[in-house]
Amino acid sequence: MQGGSTGVGYGLKYQARCISDVKADTDHTSFLTGTLSLKEENEVHLIRLSSGGTELICEGLFSHPNEIWDLASCPFDQRIFSTVFSSGESYGAAIWQIPELYGQLNSPQLERIASLDAHSSKIKCVLWWPTGRHDKLVSIDEQNLFLWSIDTSKKTAQVQSQQSAGMLHYLSGGAWDAHDVNAVALTCESSVQLWDLRTMKTTNSIQHAHVRNVDYDTKKKYMLVTAEDESGIHIWDLRKPKFPVSELPGHSHWTWTVKCNPEYEGLILSAGTDSAVNLWLVPPTSDDSALDSLVESPTRRVEPLLHSYTDYEDSVYDLAWSSREPWIFASLSYDGRVVVESIKPHLPKK
Amino acid sequence: MGVEDGEPLDEKAKRMRDLLSSFYSPDLPSASLRPNASFSRFATLDTINATSFDADHYMNLLVQKANLEELLKKHVEMASEIKNLDTDLQTLVYENYNKFISATDAIKRMKNNINGMEAKMEQLTEKMMSVQSRSDGVNTSLLAKREHVEKLHCTRNLLRKVQFIYDLPTRLEKCIKSEAYADAVKFYTGAMPIFKLSGRKEPSGRYRSVSEPWNPVDIDDDRVLYHPLSGKVFSDSESIKARAEAVMLLNQLNFPVETLKLKLFEKLEQFLLDLHLEYKDLKDASADVNELPNQGNVNVSASAAAHEASIHEFAEALRAYRVIFLHSEPQLFKLAQDLVMKEFEAAHQQIKKQLCSADLLAILRVIWTDVLLLDKVLPGAALPDFTMQAALIAVKDYITCALSHLLLDISDAFSKILGMQKEGTEEVHPLQTAFEASKKAVIQGSMDVLLDFHHLLNENSELLLKLRGFTMDWVQEGFQNFFRKVHNYFLLLCGKSNSASQDRNLIEGVPGDKVPAGLVLVVAQLCHFIENSAIPRITEEIASSFSGGGVRGFEYGPAFVPAEICCTFRADGEMFLHLYIKMRTQRIAVILKKRFTTPNWVKHKEPREVHMFVDLLLQEFEAIGAEAKQILPQGLHHKHHRTDSNGSTTSSRGSTLRDSRMSRSNTQKARSQLLEAHLAKLFKQKMEIFTKTENTQESVITTILKLSLKSLQELVRFQTFNRSGFQQIQLDIQFLKSTLKDIAEDEAAVDFLLDEVIEATTERCLDPVPLEPPILDRLVNAKLTKTSQ
């Protein structure tokens, strides 16, 4: 990071796994990140990119009772976010609100709006509907899917429905379809399950093992991107779940996370345990012939990798596109280093 | 006077004529006399003859000029002149009068003559009329009789013809008996118009009775004539000329020669079919002849001779028919082409049965001699060209067939490996044998095929000489396609191709994702081998024998592009190597995952021994090592050590730092620990864990090892450990450290990664107190002795 890096850096005190774009903040490009420290007091940082884009400023520093395994910002209220945390054996999830006058307070305390405390096993993540205001929340633990009805003003959260994914399926994460308020994709050991929240049933599934992370394409409906431990990145059309539409080589080690750009179709960021962030541009594949040509002439196809950011000292577990400035993303490596980069110099010239 | 008389007499006559002429044509003298008038002043005595004569003037002039004597003389002269003139006048008038009188007489006579004429004319007209009416009468009275005479004449003619026809059968019979068919046909054709006439006139009624008996005669004649003639045509014993004549005669008889022709051609086609049947055996026979030219197998040569004989027969038949049937050439051409086609069909069947080039050559040679024979008979059929086209296809087919057989051989080699692995055959080096087998299948197969193709080029027959250029192109093209197919096959075999349309026959019931990892490694190595050894050799071979004479346009470039193939296979080799690594690491990852997700690490018990997952891990590594050592080449040891020496020193420095830190970790705060770790990393050279994998044993093993250890680290980071859990990991890692050294080539990286695991465990541990080194050593040694036993 000390040389050759184009990004703007910001250091957390401890190791960290999760970063989230504050989507509801339309005035600034800001991110929320939380630390993962077993023994120290964990913190949530609200980081803002300065107007010139040259500096990352800490806008708020809040202490958090446990180490944070997952963090998601509320897409319609910039002061609300959710965390999944653990201490030793116990796991929990909560919705927090940043106090209003935090700038003037010396040691501002986060206000816990609600605890999502119906879980009996390890909580994996909490999902907000990414597109807009929605009074529902999804939380996933190893075996169950919960649909919560929340009221931020009344500060209540109630389980609306709950369904087990089955004893043998260890859920590991998920994503909420930006196009369909009722569609959620869950990753488990051997497949990706597609759920309908109205019926709380699996509608379809992609039989593909070792999926670690999943993301819906925000621009193109039915498109799902998955990241696997060994086999890289696959892009699926949910209408044809037998074979992937496209395949990207991924990372040297595990591909940990994938994120589709909220504005530009086909732009995908992936982060992996090989301490790198890769920027991909997937050529739009409208039909199967493109797939065939891709498979048959691997040497002749256009290189989808636009750039590989390798200035990280440790595994990169999370990254977030800025929805306000969609050419900017923030990445977080395990050593607690936030780097905000612009992809502009790496975009192909048109 | 006498003399003078003569003169005036002439003068007198002349004057008379002048006068007369002036009388009849008054204009003439006026023109000649006019100048006299103008010269009147100078008038002489000569002017007396002019019209403008002035008597007074003349008198005065005369009196003035002449003397008396002269005057008297003049007087006398004039008096005589006047008298002469008077007489002349008188004679003139008289003559004219006479003429007038005679003219009047003539007119009077004419008038009298005309008066009688009119009556005579009327008489004449009357007579003419009567003559005409009489002649009309004669005509009408004669007409009926004349018609009758004409009809009688006609009847006579017909009767004569009838007589001829009645005589015809006997005559024909006689002719046929004496075999004078030409005469018979002449008679018959002579009779034909009558038959036709009678046929046409039949409805008129008058001839019906006559024509009725003819019909049986007619049919009878047909049979009588046609039978011997067509028999003649069909009989092969007759000379071609006689047969041709017979056909011509039949043609004259309006016999449907076409049906005859059809029958004959059917016969010929049948002959062709029979020929085809015996041809099959003959292929082998002729091939044998070529293979064993010295031994001279009697049986074989007999069948070859039989084939030759039948072809000769066919050629003769063609020759005959060509003469016999005038317009049969297109059909004959077709027949000849059919023959060639059949021969090539047989050849194609042979090609499908994977015959060697010598056989193909023999077949082509036989075909070519046949074709040359036929061409002599039917020069217009363009048989050589036709054969050339067919031979082109045959050779092309042969090349594709040979190469697809080669592909099948290769896939057979792989299926054998698969079968072997399924049955679990115990063999010391299954992969090595498989690799050697497939290598052999590729190189030996290609070389054999090339050698085979070489025979095609060395053949000196005219046909193949013409095909040389094409053959070269096809060989090149064939190899290009062959390698493309091999590439596709590999993809399919390793489940990398998910297009269902592809031919899955090559893989016998092996689902794409169940391919054993070892096989993938074999494929990877085979790709490497093809790229580095097979392609150069084949390229060399092709360059030496199959280039230069190509007919392919320059703009397309050569059909065989080794660079492209090499590129494909290099990419393939890398891809399959990565696939192998991926498959292997995936298996290891499963073991590791199980290890770390099953126990409750927070409530872990104190470590008693090295956990058994380490054994599993080492087993896997051993398996990989065994596989890699069988197939993969050894890397250049020295080179690697030199490059890594740098890394290993930094790593050792890093580990010493970490060790010291670990000892202090009890007392120091974790925060400073992290800071220190950061600092250490800052000063330490960044360890390149994920280097490019090379195609060597060491590189592959090390890569898999590194990836596995990295996975281990990542899995550790997911857990929270108590002190015992931490110590267990510490123990396991310590044991791995001592054992993995032997496996990995890049010791530094492995050490570094193992340290990273320890560090990660430390970070995720609630109470990171390491085991005492003596205990650690004891447990590790216990395990070591246990495994060595």
PDB file of C-alpha atoms in Angstrom, chain B residues 69-269:
ATOM      1  CA  GLU B  69     -24.777  44.885-175.742  1.00  0.00           C
ATOM      2  CA  GLU B  70     -24.694  43.684-172.338  1.00  0.00           C
ATOM      3  CA  LEU B  71     -28.247  44.760-171.845  1.00  0.00           C
ATOM      4  CA  LEU B  72     -29.380  42.886-174.875  1.00  0.00           C
ATOM      5  CA  LYS B  73     -27.488  39.935-173.813  1.00  0.00           C
ATOM      6  CA  LYS B  74     -29.140  40.250-170.457  1.00  0.00           C
ATOM      7  CA  HIS B  75     -32.481  40.585-172.031  1.00  0.00           C
ATOM      8  CA  VAL B  76     -32.092  37.440-173.991  1.00  0.00           C
ATOM      9  CA  GLU B  77     -30.763  35.701-171.024  1.00  0.00           C
ATOM     10  CA  MET B  78     -33.607  36.795-168.873  1.00  0.00           C
ATOM     11  CA  ALA B  79     -36.234  35.926-171.428  1.00  0.00           C
ATOM     12  CA  SER B  80     -34.929  32.429-171.721  1.00  0.00           C
ATOM     13  CA  GLU B  81     -34.739  32.188-168.029  1.00  0.00           C
ATOM     14  CA  ILE B  82     -38.313  33.260-167.649  1.00  0.00           C
ATOM     15  CA  LYS B  83     -39.406  30.678-170.122  1.00  0.00           C
ATOM     16  CA  ASN B  84     -37.507  28.036-168.293  1.00  0.00           C
ATOM     17  CA  LEU B  85     -39.046  29.057-165.063  1.00  0.00           C
ATOM     18  CA  ASP B  86     -42.508  28.944-166.522  1.00  0.00           C
ATOM     19  CA  THR B  87     -42.065  25.455-167.738  1.00  0.00           C
ATOM     20  CA  ASP B  88     -40.650  24.421-164.488  1.00  0.00           C
ATOM     21  CA  LEU B  89     -43.611  25.855-162.735  1.00  0.00           C
ATOM     22  CA  GLN B  90     -45.933  24.137-165.035  1.00  0.00           C
ATOM     23  CA  THR B  91     -44.288  20.798-164.486  1.00  0.00           C
ATOM     24  CA  LEU B  92     -44.369  21.311-160.771  1.00  0.00           C
ATOM     25  CA  VAL B  93     -48.020  22.115-160.702  1.00  0.00           C
ATOM     26  CA  TYR B  94     -48.764  19.221-162.862  1.00  0.00           C
ATOM     27  CA  GLU B  95     -46.887  16.815-160.831  1.00  0.00           C
ATOM     28  CA  ASN B  96     -48.615  17.981-157.709  1.00  0.00           C
ATOM     29  CA  TYR B  97     -51.951  17.736-159.331  1.00  0.00           C
ATOM     30  CA  ASN B  98     -51.256  14.222-160.376  1.00  0.00           C
ATOM     31  CA  LYS B  99     -50.451  13.247-156.918  1.00  0.00           C
ATOM     32  CA  PHE B 100     -53.590  14.835-155.621  1.00  0.00           C
ATOM     33  CA  ILE B 101     -55.694  12.950-158.130  1.00  0.00           C
ATOM     34  CA  SER B 102     -54.149   9.642-157.272  1.00  0.00           C
ATOM     35  CA  ALA B 103     -54.719  10.334-153.592  1.00  0.00           C
ATOM     36  CA  THR B 104     -58.353  11.057-154.246  1.00  0.00           C
ATOM     37  CA  ASP B 105     -58.650   7.841-156.129  1.00  0.00           C
ATOM     38  CA  ALA B 106     -57.174   5.900-153.267  1.00  0.00           C
ATOM     39  CA  ILE B 107     -59.578   7.465-150.841  1.00  0.00           C
ATOM     40  CA  LYS B 108     -62.502   6.664-153.073  1.00  0.00           C
ATOM     41  CA  ARG B 109     -61.388   3.043-153.243  1.00  0.00           C
ATOM     42  CA  MET B 110     -61.007   2.777-149.566  1.00  0.00           C
ATOM     43  CA  LYS B 111     -64.457   4.119-149.017  1.00  0.00           C
ATOM     44  CA  ASN B 112     -65.922   1.478-151.239  1.00  0.00           C
ATOM     45  CA  ASN B 113     -63.991  -1.329-149.514  1.00  0.00           C
ATOM     46  CA  ILE B 114     -65.135  -0.368-146.021  1.00  0.00           C
ATOM     47  CA  ASN B 115     -68.735  -0.429-146.885  1.00  0.00           C
ATOM     48  CA  GLY B 116     -68.742  -4.294-147.236  1.00  0.00           C
ATOM     49  CA  MET B 117     -66.738  -5.066-144.141  1.00  0.00           C
ATOM     50  CA  GLU B 118     -69.353  -4.504-141.429  1.00  0.00           C
ATOM     51  CA  ALA B 119     -71.667  -7.160-142.739  1.00  0.00           C
ATOM     52  CA  LYS B 120     -68.841  -9.659-142.856  1.00  0.00           C
ATOM     53  CA  MET B 121     -67.912  -9.004-139.309  1.00  0.00           C
ATOM     54  CA  GLU B 122     -71.410  -9.687-138.063  1.00  0.00           C
ATOM     55  CA  GLN B 123     -71.380 -12.932-139.946  1.00  0.00           C
ATOM     56  CA  LEU B 124     -68.136 -13.914-138.318  1.00  0.00           C
ATOM     57  CA  THR B 125     -69.481 -13.303-134.835  1.00  0.00           C
ATOM     58  CA  GLU B 126     -72.440 -15.445-135.483  1.00  0.00           C
ATOM     59  CA  LYS B 127     -70.245 -18.310-136.585  1.00  0.00           C
ATOM     60  CA  MET B 128     -68.023 -18.067-133.579  1.00  0.00           C
ATOM     61  CA  MET B 129     -71.006 -18.311-131.268  1.00  0.00           C
ATOM     62  CA  SER B 130     -72.188 -21.421-132.849  1.00  0.00           C
ATOM     63  CA  VAL B 131     -68.753 -23.019-132.620  1.00  0.00           C
ATOM     64  CA  GLN B 132     -68.593 -22.328-128.901  1.00  0.00           C
ATOM     65  CA  SER B 133     -71.938 -23.810-128.109  1.00  0.00           C
ATOM     66  CA  ARG B 134     -71.062 -26.885-130.021  1.00  0.00           C
ATOM     67  CA  SER B 135     -67.801 -27.398-128.164  1.00  0.00           C
ATOM     68  CA  ASP B 136     -69.614 -27.013-124.823  1.00  0.00           C
ATOM     69  CA  GLY B 137     -71.966 -29.697-125.813  1.00  0.00           C
ATOM     70  CA  VAL B 138     -69.146 -32.061-126.639  1.00  0.00           C
ATOM     71  CA  ASN B 139     -67.495 -31.386-123.309  1.00  0.00           C
ATOM     72  CA  THR B 140     -70.522 -32.152-121.157  1.00  0.00           C
ATOM     73  CA  SER B 141     -71.274 -35.264-123.029  1.00  0.00           C
ATOM     74  CA  LEU B 142     -67.705 -36.545-122.523  1.00  0.00           C
ATOM     75  CA  LEU B 143     -67.246 -35.684-118.747  1.00  0.00           C
ATOM     76  CA  ALA B 144     -68.978 -38.674-117.171  1.00  0.00           C
ATOM     77  CA  LYS B 145     -67.028 -41.099-119.185  1.00  0.00           C
ATOM     78  CA  ARG B 146     -63.757 -39.505-118.413  1.00  0.00           C
ATOM     79  CA  GLU B 147     -64.337 -39.715-114.632  1.00  0.00           C
ATOM     80  CA  HIS B 148     -65.201 -43.287-114.956  1.00  0.00           C
ATOM     81  CA  VAL B 149     -61.983 -43.909-116.791  1.00  0.00           C
ATOM     82  CA  GLU B 150     -59.991 -42.223-114.031  1.00  0.00           C
ATOM     83  CA  LYS B 151     -61.629 -44.267-111.297  1.00  0.00           C
ATOM     84  CA  LEU B 152     -60.965 -47.380-113.163  1.00  0.00           C
ATOM     85  CA  HIS B 153     -57.334 -46.424-113.340  1.00  0.00           C
ATOM     86  CA  CYS B 154     -57.173 -45.924-109.598  1.00  0.00           C
ATOM     87  CA  THR B 155     -58.741 -49.231-108.921  1.00  0.00           C
ATOM     88  CA  ARG B 156     -56.269 -50.874-111.101  1.00  0.00           C
ATOM     89  CA  ASN B 157     -53.402 -49.387-109.144  1.00  0.00           C
ATOM     90  CA  LEU B 158     -54.900 -50.464-105.864  1.00  0.00           C
ATOM     91  CA  LEU B 159     -55.481 -53.899-107.140  1.00  0.00           C
ATOM     92  CA  ARG B 160     -51.898 -54.091-108.074  1.00  0.00           C
ATOM     93  CA  LYS B 161     -50.869 -53.085-104.571  1.00  0.00           C
ATOM     94  CA  VAL B 162     -53.225 -55.596-103.044  1.00  0.00           C
ATOM     95  CA  GLN B 163     -51.673 -58.194-105.131  1.00  0.00           C
ATOM     96  CA  PHE B 164     -48.273 -57.108-103.748  1.00  0.00           C
ATOM     97  CA  ILE B 165     -49.449 -57.368-100.193  1.00  0.00           C
ATOM     98  CA  TYR B 166     -51.001 -60.747-100.730  1.00  0.00           C
ATOM     99  CA  ASP B 167     -47.712 -61.829-102.058  1.00  0.00           C
ATOM    100  CA  LEU B 168     -45.801 -60.168 -99.199  1.00  0.00           C
ATOM    101  CA  PRO B 169     -45.919 -62.918 -96.545  1.00  0.00           C
ATOM    102  CA  THR B 170     -44.615 -65.519 -98.906  1.00  0.00           C
ATOM    103  CA  ARG B 171     -42.063 -63.146-100.182  1.00  0.00           C
ATOM    104  CA  LEU B 172     -40.997 -62.227 -96.697  1.00  0.00           C
ATOM    105  CA  GLU B 173     -40.870 -65.833 -95.706  1.00  0.00           C
ATOM    106  CA  LYS B 174     -38.708 -66.552 -98.619  1.00  0.00           C
ATOM    107  CA  CYS B 175     -36.422 -63.647 -97.707  1.00  0.00           C
ATOM    108  CA  ILE B 176     -36.236 -64.689 -94.086  1.00  0.00           C
ATOM    109  CA  LYS B 177     -35.459 -68.236 -95.056  1.00  0.00           C
ATOM    110  CA  SER B 178     -32.642 -66.992 -97.134  1.00  0.00           C
ATOM    111  CA  GLU B 179     -31.766 -64.526 -94.283  1.00  0.00           C
ATOM    112  CA  ALA B 180     -32.033 -61.609 -96.632  1.00  0.00           C
ATOM    113  CA  TYR B 181     -33.466 -59.479 -93.878  1.00  0.00           C
ATOM    114  CA  ALA B 182     -32.581 -56.278 -95.598  1.00  0.00           C
ATOM    115  CA  ASP B 183     -34.770 -57.182 -98.593  1.00  0.00           C
ATOM    116  CA  ALA B 184     -37.530 -58.353 -96.351  1.00  0.00           C
ATOM    117  CA  VAL B 185     -37.496 -55.099 -94.511  1.00  0.00           C
ATOM    118  CA  LYS B 186     -37.437 -53.234 -97.822  1.00  0.00           C
ATOM    119  CA  PHE B 187     -40.520 -55.084 -98.942  1.00  0.00           C
ATOM    120  CA  TYR B 188     -42.191 -54.616 -95.695  1.00  0.00           C
ATOM    121  CA  THR B 189     -41.467 -50.950 -95.460  1.00  0.00           C
ATOM    122  CA  GLY B 190     -42.642 -50.702 -99.083  1.00  0.00           C
ATOM    123  CA  ALA B 191     -45.901 -52.186 -97.964  1.00  0.00           C
ATOM    124  CA  MET B 192     -46.157 -50.002 -94.944  1.00  0.00           C
ATOM    125  CA  PRO B 193     -47.606 -46.931 -96.716  1.00  0.00           C
ATOM    126  CA  ILE B 194     -50.366 -49.115 -98.080  1.00  0.00           C
ATOM    127  CA  PHE B 195     -51.188 -50.381 -94.655  1.00  0.00           C
ATOM    128  CA  LYS B 196     -51.287 -46.915 -93.433  1.00  0.00           C
ATOM    129  CA  LEU B 197     -53.396 -45.784 -96.343  1.00  0.00           C
ATOM    130  CA  SER B 198     -55.817 -48.573 -95.807  1.00  0.00           C
ATOM    131  CA  GLY B 199     -55.940 -47.864 -92.155  1.00  0.00           C
ATOM    132  CA  ARG B 200     -56.754 -44.277 -92.859  1.00  0.00           C
ATOM    133  CA  LYS B 201     -59.357 -44.991 -95.431  1.00  0.00           C
ATOM    134  CA  GLU B 202     -61.054 -47.663 -93.488  1.00  0.00           C
ATOM    135  CA  PRO B 203     -64.034 -45.632 -92.401  1.00  0.00           C
ATOM    136  CA  SER B 204     -64.943 -44.747 -95.939  1.00  0.00           C
ATOM    137  CA  GLY B 205     -66.591 -48.120 -96.249  1.00  0.00           C
ATOM    138  CA  ARG B 206     -65.564 -48.844 -99.709  1.00  0.00           C
ATOM    139  CA  TYR B 207     -62.260 -50.434 -98.765  1.00  0.00           C
ATOM    140  CA  ARG B 208     -63.280 -52.028 -95.580  1.00  0.00           C
ATOM    141  CA  SER B 209     -63.845 -55.367 -97.111  1.00  0.00           C
ATOM    142  CA  VAL B 210     -60.468 -55.171 -98.715  1.00  0.00           C
ATOM    143  CA  SER B 211     -58.530 -54.002 -95.691  1.00  0.00           C
ATOM    144  CA  GLU B 212     -59.978 -56.414 -93.190  1.00  0.00           C
ATOM    145  CA  PRO B 213     -57.959 -59.411 -94.172  1.00  0.00           C
ATOM    146  CA  TRP B 214     -54.785 -57.315 -94.024  1.00  0.00           C
ATOM    147  CA  ASN B 215     -54.713 -56.860 -90.336  1.00  0.00           C
ATOM    148  CA  PRO B 216     -53.802 -60.404 -89.422  1.00  0.00           C
ATOM    149  CA  VAL B 217     -51.250 -60.310 -92.125  1.00  0.00           C
ATOM    150  CA  ASP B 218     -49.867 -57.159 -90.616  1.00  0.00           C
ATOM    151  CA  ILE B 219     -49.438 -58.571 -87.135  1.00  0.00           C
ATOM    152  CA  ASP B 220     -48.179 -61.800 -88.470  1.00  0.00           C
ATOM    153  CA  ASP B 221     -45.531 -59.966 -90.382  1.00  0.00           C
ATOM    154  CA  ASP B 222     -44.429 -58.118 -87.311  1.00  0.00           C
ATOM    155  CA  ARG B 223     -43.861 -61.291 -85.453  1.00  0.00           C
ATOM    156  CA  VAL B 224     -42.270 -63.011 -88.324  1.00  0.00           C
ATOM    157  CA  LEU B 225     -39.830 -60.210 -88.826  1.00  0.00           C
ATOM    158  CA  TYR B 226     -39.205 -58.954 -85.313  1.00  0.00           C
ATOM    159  CA  HIS B 227     -38.543 -62.223 -83.762  1.00  0.00           C
ATOM    160  CA  PRO B 228     -35.498 -63.232 -85.725  1.00  0.00           C
ATOM    161  CA  LEU B 229     -34.227 -59.674 -85.770  1.00  0.00           C
ATOM    162  CA  SER B 230     -34.492 -59.029 -82.048  1.00  0.00           C
ATOM    163  CA  GLY B 231     -33.119 -62.452 -81.428  1.00  0.00           C
ATOM    164  CA  LYS B 232     -30.216 -61.481 -83.527  1.00  0.00           C
ATOM    165  CA  VAL B 233     -29.770 -58.294 -81.553  1.00  0.00           C
ATOM    166  CA  PHE B 234     -29.807 -60.143 -78.264  1.00  0.00           C
ATOM    167  CA  SER B 235     -27.542 -62.938 -79.277  1.00  0.00           C
ATOM    168  CA  ASP B 236     -24.005 -62.155 -78.341  1.00  0.00           C
ATOM    169  CA  SER B 237     -22.665 -64.632 -80.839  1.00  0.00           C
ATOM    170  CA  GLU B 238     -23.641 -62.471 -83.755  1.00  0.00           C
ATOM    171  CA  SER B 239     -21.099 -60.014 -84.991  1.00  0.00           C
ATOM    172  CA  ILE B 240     -21.488 -56.469 -83.822  1.00  0.00           C
ATOM    173  CA  LYS B 241     -22.064 -55.309 -87.352  1.00  0.00           C
ATOM    174  CA  ALA B 242     -24.880 -57.808 -87.914  1.00  0.00           C
ATOM    175  CA  ARG B 243     -26.458 -56.750 -84.661  1.00  0.00           C
ATOM    176  CA  ALA B 244     -26.125 -53.125 -85.522  1.00  0.00           C
ATOM    177  CA  GLU B 245     -27.781 -53.818 -88.851  1.00  0.00           C
ATOM    178  CA  ALA B 246     -30.536 -55.708 -87.157  1.00  0.00           C
ATOM    179  CA  VAL B 247     -31.166 -52.776 -84.881  1.00  0.00           C
ATOM    180  CA  MET B 248     -31.168 -50.446 -87.840  1.00  0.00           C
ATOM    181  CA  LEU B 249     -33.690 -52.666 -89.636  1.00  0.00           C
ATOM    182  CA  LEU B 250     -35.806 -52.854 -86.558  1.00  0.00           C
ATOM    183  CA  ASN B 251     -35.640 -49.150 -86.350  1.00  0.00           C
ATOM    184  CA  GLN B 252     -36.877 -48.972 -89.923  1.00  0.00           C
ATOM    185  CA  LEU B 253     -39.728 -51.258 -88.999  1.00  0.00           C
ATOM    186  CA  ASN B 254     -40.718 -48.749 -86.351  1.00  0.00           C
ATOM    187  CA  PHE B 255     -40.142 -51.397 -83.787  1.00  0.00           C
ATOM    188  CA  PRO B 256     -39.816 -49.876 -80.295  1.00  0.00           C
ATOM    189  CA  VAL B 257     -36.071 -50.182 -80.223  1.00  0.00           C
ATOM    190  CA  GLU B 258     -35.988 -48.208 -77.013  1.00  0.00           C
ATOM    191  CA  THR B 259     -37.542 -51.043 -75.061  1.00  0.00           C
ATOM    192  CA  LEU B 260     -35.080 -53.382 -76.607  1.00  0.00           C
ATOM    193  CA  LYS B 261     -32.336 -51.031 -75.593  1.00  0.00           C
ATOM    194  CA  LEU B 262     -33.721 -50.794 -72.117  1.00  0.00           C
ATOM    195  CA  LYS B 263     -33.760 -54.550 -71.848  1.00  0.00           C
ATOM    196  CA  LEU B 264     -30.223 -54.762 -73.012  1.00  0.00           C
ATOM    197  CA  PHE B 265     -29.102 -52.074 -70.655  1.00  0.00           C
ATOM    198  CA  GLU B 266     -30.869 -53.772 -67.837  1.00  0.00           C
ATOM    199  CA  LYS B 267     -28.908 -56.805 -68.718  1.00  0.00           C
ATOM    200  CA  LEU B 268     -25.769 -54.737 -68.612  1.00  0.00           C
ATOM    201  CA  GLU B 269     -26.689 -53.214 -65.288  1.00  0.00           C
TER     202      GLU B 269
END
